[in-house]
Short mmCIF file of C-alpha atoms and ligand atoms in Angstrom, two decimals:
data_model
loop_
_atom_site.label_atom_id
_atom_site.label_comp_id
_atom_site.label_asym_id
_atom_site.label_seq_id
_atom_site.Cartn_x
_atom_site.Cartn_y
_atom_site.Cartn_z
CA MET X 1 80.70 47.28 127.18
CA SER X 2 79.35 50.72 126.35
CA ILE X 3 80.80 54.05 127.41
CA LYS X 4 78.83 57.25 127.86
CA ILE X 5 80.48 60.57 128.60
CA GLU X 6 78.30 63.50 129.61
CA ASN X 7 79.49 67.13 129.72
CA LEU X 8 82.99 66.17 130.78
CA THR X 9 85.30 69.04 131.67
CA TYR X 10 88.78 68.58 133.04
CA LYS X 11 91.14 71.29 134.27
CA TYR X 12 94.74 70.80 135.30
CA MET X 13 96.22 72.78 138.20
CA ILE X 14 92.97 74.43 139.21
CA GLY X 15 93.38 77.66 141.15
CA THR X 16 96.98 78.26 140.05
CA PRO X 17 98.24 80.66 137.39
CA PHE X 18 98.88 77.52 135.27
CA GLU X 19 95.25 76.40 135.25
CA LYS X 20 94.53 74.69 131.95
CA THR X 21 91.23 73.43 130.58
CA ALA X 22 92.25 70.20 128.85
CA LEU X 23 88.69 68.94 128.18
CA ASN X 24 85.83 71.30 127.60
CA ASP X 25 82.27 69.96 127.86
CA VAL X 26 82.82 66.67 126.01
CA SER X 27 79.79 64.43 125.48
CA LEU X 28 79.99 61.21 123.48
CA GLU X 29 78.99 57.57 123.40
CA ILE X 30 80.92 54.49 122.39
CA LYS X 31 79.04 51.27 121.75
CA LYS X 32 80.09 47.79 122.73
CA GLY X 33 82.47 46.26 120.18
CA GLU X 34 83.16 49.50 118.33
CA PHE X 35 86.64 50.23 117.06
CA ILE X 36 87.19 53.94 117.65
CA GLY X 37 90.05 56.05 116.33
CA LEU X 38 90.58 58.98 118.70
CA ILE X 39 92.49 61.53 116.74
CA GLY X 40 93.77 65.05 117.22
CA HIS X 41 96.86 67.19 117.26
CA THR X 42 99.26 67.06 120.23
CA GLY X 43 97.66 68.88 123.17
CA SER X 44 94.07 68.41 121.93
CA GLY X 45 93.12 66.41 125.05
CA LYS X 46 93.30 62.78 123.90
CA SER X 47 95.47 61.48 126.75
CA THR X 48 93.50 63.42 129.33
CA LEU X 49 90.28 61.91 128.00
CA ILE X 50 91.42 58.29 128.07
CA GLN X 51 92.82 58.63 131.57
CA GLN X 52 89.32 59.51 132.77
CA LEU X 53 87.96 56.29 131.31
CA ASN X 54 89.66 54.01 133.79
CA GLY X 55 89.55 56.39 136.72
CA LEU X 56 93.16 57.60 136.67
CA LEU X 57 91.88 61.17 136.46
CA LYS X 58 88.62 62.40 137.94
CA PRO X 59 86.52 64.88 135.95
CA THR X 60 86.38 68.47 137.18
CA SER X 61 82.73 68.25 136.18
CA GLY X 62 80.59 65.85 134.19
CA GLU X 63 79.85 62.15 134.32
CA ILE X 64 81.14 58.93 132.79
CA TYR X 65 79.04 55.76 132.66
CA ILE X 66 80.33 52.33 131.77
CA ASP X 67 77.54 49.88 130.98
CA GLY X 68 75.17 52.39 132.53
CA GLU X 69 77.08 52.53 135.80
CA SER X 70 78.70 55.78 136.90
CA ILE X 71 82.47 55.54 137.34
CA THR X 72 82.70 59.13 138.49
CA SER X 73 80.43 58.98 141.52
CA LYS X 74 81.84 58.56 145.03
CA GLY X 75 81.15 54.86 145.52
CA ALA X 76 82.62 53.74 142.17
CA ASN X 77 84.69 50.56 142.28
CA LEU X 78 87.94 51.64 140.63
CA LYS X 79 89.58 48.24 140.88
CA GLN X 80 86.75 46.67 138.91
CA ILE X 81 86.80 49.50 136.38
CA ARG X 82 90.54 49.06 135.74
CA GLN X 83 89.99 45.38 135.18
CA LYS X 84 87.31 46.13 132.58
CA VAL X 85 89.15 49.00 130.90
CA GLY X 86 92.72 48.15 129.91
CA LEU X 87 95.01 51.05 129.13
CA VAL X 88 98.19 50.64 127.09
CA PHE X 89 100.22 53.79 127.71
CA GLN X 90 102.63 55.40 125.30
CA TYR X 91 105.94 53.51 125.25
CA PRO X 92 104.47 50.72 127.41
CA GLU X 93 107.69 48.72 127.14
CA HIS X 94 109.26 51.11 129.65
CA GLN X 95 107.11 49.43 132.28
CA LEU X 96 108.48 45.91 131.72
CA PHE X 97 110.48 44.72 134.69
CA GLU X 98 110.32 40.92 135.14
CA GLU X 99 113.14 38.51 134.20
CA THR X 100 111.12 36.66 131.59
CA VAL X 101 108.45 37.44 129.03
CA TYR X 102 106.17 34.88 130.71
CA LYS X 103 106.46 36.50 134.13
CA ASP X 104 105.88 39.95 132.74
CA ILE X 105 102.68 39.01 130.94
CA ALA X 106 101.57 36.96 133.98
CA PHE X 107 101.94 39.88 136.38
CA GLY X 108 98.45 41.35 135.89
CA PRO X 109 96.50 38.07 135.68
CA LYS X 110 98.24 36.83 138.86
CA ASN X 111 96.78 39.77 140.74
CA LEU X 112 93.33 38.70 139.59
CA GLY X 113 93.73 35.50 141.59
CA LEU X 114 93.43 33.16 138.57
CA THR X 115 94.69 29.56 138.57
CA ASP X 116 98.10 28.83 137.00
CA ASP X 117 96.39 26.91 134.19
CA GLU X 118 94.12 29.82 133.38
CA ILE X 119 97.06 32.23 133.49
CA GLU X 120 99.05 30.07 131.09
CA LYS X 121 96.08 29.84 128.75
CA ARG X 122 95.69 33.62 128.73
CA ILE X 123 99.40 34.19 128.13
CA LYS X 124 99.42 31.80 125.18
CA ARG X 125 96.39 33.51 123.66
CA ALA X 126 97.78 37.02 124.19
CA MET X 127 101.20 36.11 122.75
CA LYS X 128 99.56 34.54 119.72
CA VAL X 129 97.61 37.71 118.98
CA VAL X 130 100.73 39.87 119.15
CA SER X 131 102.66 37.34 117.00
CA LEU X 132 105.18 36.22 119.60
CA ASP X 133 105.85 32.49 119.49
CA TYR X 134 105.12 31.14 122.97
CA ASP X 135 107.82 28.45 123.16
CA LYS X 136 110.45 30.65 121.59
CA TYR X 137 109.93 33.73 123.72
CA LYS X 138 108.35 32.77 127.04
CA ASP X 139 111.68 32.29 128.87
CA ARG X 140 113.53 35.13 127.18
CA SER X 141 114.37 38.31 129.04
CA PRO X 142 112.26 41.21 127.71
CA PHE X 143 115.43 43.27 127.75
CA ASP X 144 117.06 41.08 125.07
CA LEU X 145 114.25 41.74 122.61
CA SER X 146 113.91 44.41 119.93
CA GLY X 147 111.89 47.56 120.61
CA GLY X 148 108.91 46.32 118.63
CA GLN X 149 108.97 42.93 120.36
CA ARG X 150 109.18 44.55 123.79
CA ARG X 151 106.15 46.65 122.95
CA ARG X 152 104.26 43.52 121.93
CA VAL X 153 105.10 41.90 125.27
CA ALA X 154 103.74 44.97 127.05
CA ILE X 155 100.53 44.92 124.99
CA ALA X 156 100.17 41.17 125.67
CA GLY X 157 100.39 41.96 129.40
CA VAL X 158 97.30 44.18 129.17
CA LEU X 159 95.52 41.70 126.85
CA ALA X 160 96.05 38.87 129.32
CA MET X 161 93.86 40.79 131.76
CA GLU X 162 91.13 40.28 129.13
CA PRO X 163 89.61 43.75 129.54
CA GLU X 164 86.31 44.53 127.85
CA VAL X 165 87.62 47.84 126.58
CA LEU X 166 91.18 48.25 125.36
CA ILE X 167 92.64 51.71 124.99
CA LEU X 168 95.95 52.12 123.18
CA ASP X 169 97.71 55.49 123.35
CA GLU X 170 99.87 56.00 120.24
CA PRO X 171 100.89 52.31 120.07
CA THR X 172 103.09 52.87 117.02
CA ALA X 173 105.09 55.83 118.39
CA GLY X 174 108.81 55.50 117.79
CA LEU X 175 108.61 52.28 115.75
CA ASP X 176 110.04 51.93 112.24
CA PRO X 177 107.50 51.58 109.38
CA ARG X 178 107.63 47.80 109.48
CA GLY X 179 107.15 47.63 113.25
CA ARG X 180 104.31 50.10 112.88
CA ASP X 181 102.47 48.07 110.28
CA GLU X 182 102.93 44.89 112.32
CA ILE X 183 101.46 46.41 115.47
CA LEU X 184 98.52 47.89 113.54
CA TYR X 185 97.85 44.52 111.93
CA GLU X 186 97.91 42.85 115.33
CA ILE X 187 95.52 45.41 116.78
CA LYS X 188 93.10 44.65 113.96
CA ASN X 189 93.52 40.98 114.73
CA LEU X 190 92.87 41.32 118.42
CA HIS X 191 89.68 43.25 117.74
CA LYS X 192 88.53 40.18 115.82
CA GLU X 193 89.85 37.62 118.28
CA TYR X 194 88.73 39.20 121.56
CA LYS X 195 85.71 41.12 120.20
CA MET X 196 86.50 43.92 122.60
CA THR X 197 85.75 47.61 122.33
CA ILE X 198 88.91 49.37 121.16
CA ILE X 199 89.95 53.00 121.37
CA LEU X 200 93.06 53.69 119.36
CA VAL X 201 94.62 57.07 120.09
CA SER X 202 96.69 58.54 117.31
CA HIS X 203 97.68 61.71 115.55
CA SER X 204 98.03 59.80 112.28
CA MET X 205 94.91 59.81 110.12
CA GLU X 206 96.43 57.15 107.89
CA ASP X 207 96.84 54.71 110.75
CA VAL X 208 93.41 55.09 112.32
CA ALA X 209 91.56 55.26 109.02
CA LYS X 210 92.86 51.82 108.11
CA LEU X 211 91.48 50.25 111.25
CA ALA X 212 88.70 52.16 112.95
CA ASP X 213 84.95 51.88 112.32
CA ARG X 214 84.50 55.41 113.60
CA LEU X 215 86.76 58.39 114.19
CA ILE X 216 86.37 60.96 116.94
CA VAL X 217 88.34 64.12 116.22
CA MET X 218 89.55 66.24 119.15
CA TYR X 219 90.53 69.89 118.96
CA LYS X 220 91.37 72.13 121.92
CA GLY X 221 89.64 69.89 124.42
CA LYS X 222 86.49 69.38 122.38
CA ASN X 223 85.26 66.52 120.23
CA ILE X 224 84.52 68.45 117.07
CA LEU X 225 83.84 65.70 114.52
CA SER X 226 82.74 62.09 114.56
CA GLY X 227 81.84 59.58 111.90
CA THR X 228 83.21 56.84 109.69
CA PRO X 229 86.63 57.66 108.18
CA LYS X 230 84.84 58.44 104.91
CA GLU X 231 82.47 60.88 106.58
CA VAL X 232 85.23 62.58 108.53
CA PHE X 233 87.41 62.98 105.45
CA THR X 234 84.74 65.01 103.72
CA HIS X 235 85.59 67.80 106.19
CA VAL X 236 88.95 68.41 104.52
CA GLU X 237 89.10 72.08 105.36
CA THR X 238 88.35 71.64 109.03
CA LEU X 239 90.95 68.89 109.28
CA GLU X 240 93.55 71.02 107.51
CA ASN X 241 92.78 73.97 109.77
CA ILE X 242 93.42 71.93 112.90
CA GLY X 243 96.69 70.54 111.59
CA LEU X 244 95.65 66.99 110.77
CA ALA X 245 97.18 65.54 107.64
CA VAL X 246 94.47 63.81 105.67
CA PRO X 247 95.03 60.98 103.22
CA GLN X 248 95.86 61.97 99.66
CA VAL X 249 92.49 60.99 98.23
CA THR X 250 90.74 63.77 100.11
CA TYR X 251 92.93 66.34 98.40
CA VAL X 252 91.98 64.91 95.04
CA VAL X 253 88.31 65.16 95.97
CA LYS X 254 88.77 68.70 97.20
CA ARG X 255 90.42 69.78 93.94
CA LEU X 256 87.68 68.15 91.89
CA ARG X 257 85.03 69.90 93.97
CA GLU X 258 86.79 73.22 93.48
CA LYS X 259 86.61 72.60 89.76
CA GLY X 260 82.87 72.25 90.06
CA PHE X 261 82.53 68.48 90.02
CA ASP X 262 79.79 67.20 92.27
CA ILE X 263 81.62 64.45 94.14
CA ARG X 264 79.45 62.29 96.33
CA GLU X 265 80.72 61.30 99.75
CA ASP X 266 80.26 57.60 99.09
CA VAL X 267 82.79 57.54 96.28
CA ILE X 268 85.60 58.33 98.69
CA THR X 269 87.15 55.13 99.86
CA VAL X 270 90.00 54.99 102.28
CA ASP X 271 91.65 52.11 100.41
CA GLU X 272 92.33 54.43 97.52
CA ALA X 273 94.36 56.73 99.78
P1 ADP P 1 97.07 65.01 123.74
O1 ADP P 1 97.03 63.66 124.38
O2 ADP P 1 96.02 65.19 122.69
O3 ADP P 1 98.43 65.39 123.25
P2 ADP P 1 96.81 66.04 126.45
O4 ADP P 1 95.58 65.44 127.01
O5 ADP P 1 98.11 65.45 126.84
O6 ADP P 1 96.67 66.10 124.86
O7 ADP P 1 96.85 67.59 126.82
C1 ADP P 1 95.74 68.45 126.75
C2 ADP P 1 96.13 69.81 127.33
O8 ADP P 1 96.38 69.67 128.74
C3 ADP P 1 97.41 70.37 126.74
O9 ADP P 1 97.27 71.76 126.63
C4 ADP P 1 98.47 70.04 127.76
O10 ADP P 1 99.50 70.99 127.75
C5 ADP P 1 97.70 70.09 129.06
N1 ADP P 1 98.25 69.12 130.04
C6 ADP P 1 98.43 67.79 129.87
N2 ADP P 1 98.94 67.21 130.98
C7 ADP P 1 99.09 68.22 131.88
C8 ADP P 1 99.58 68.27 133.22
N3 ADP P 1 99.98 67.17 133.86
N4 ADP P 1 99.59 69.49 133.82
C9 ADP P 1 99.17 70.59 133.18
N5 ADP P 1 98.69 70.62 131.92
C10 ADP P 1 98.65 69.45 131.27
#
């Protein structure tokens, strides 16, 4: 499923003294199956942007097309859009409420009117991807699990809806380094398993660079850079100026360039970072 954003502007609290332009004339395209890292400092507009993509916020001006169909026009079918575009909010585990892991993950699929067999199949698949053993955890209360496990249950709940686009807003926030690596590994896995389009929102270059095919860098409501991690890292100065910590290797390259070495872009590999 492809996404096209045209001249998107979004203002909060229009007409009040607190009016704030959170997105300023953003145009971009995301192709089916791409793994995008959406990166930028706090307040750069990332959350505002992703909330437009499943209709939670309506643009002040501009258009969004999903598979060529406008989701911003009057007649848009928001229910269908939310089924296609799954959004995992920050700290999604705060939204768990059922008595068992099974029931929590089943909540969304049940509303789709699927058969019990199909629901069970989807739950098993989603739990496998987030590395939760089905038999061991299905009857457990989400509230007896660790923070990282609870988050995986919440992610499985969105996965079980089998959206075509999955958006994850800072999925590693607040986890310890091990929990962080596990979740990132699972996200990589689910991109393979479900072949969905993924937008991973983060303020950590290290995290997104490991996973994404392409980075989109946001600054003050604008998408200022886009390209493969390698391409984006060649803009060390810009990234430094907007407060994004870049992987170590880019500093090495920068120093070598300052010393007059002609370093080609294609020698920079993220793995070396
Ligand atoms: P990010 O996700 O990159 O941290 P946000 O999209 O949350 O950025 O915020 C973009 C800008 O919009 C910021 O200046 C922020 O203060 C402002 N903003 C976000 N949410 C609201 C809101 N509900 N009301 C007013 N301003 C907001």
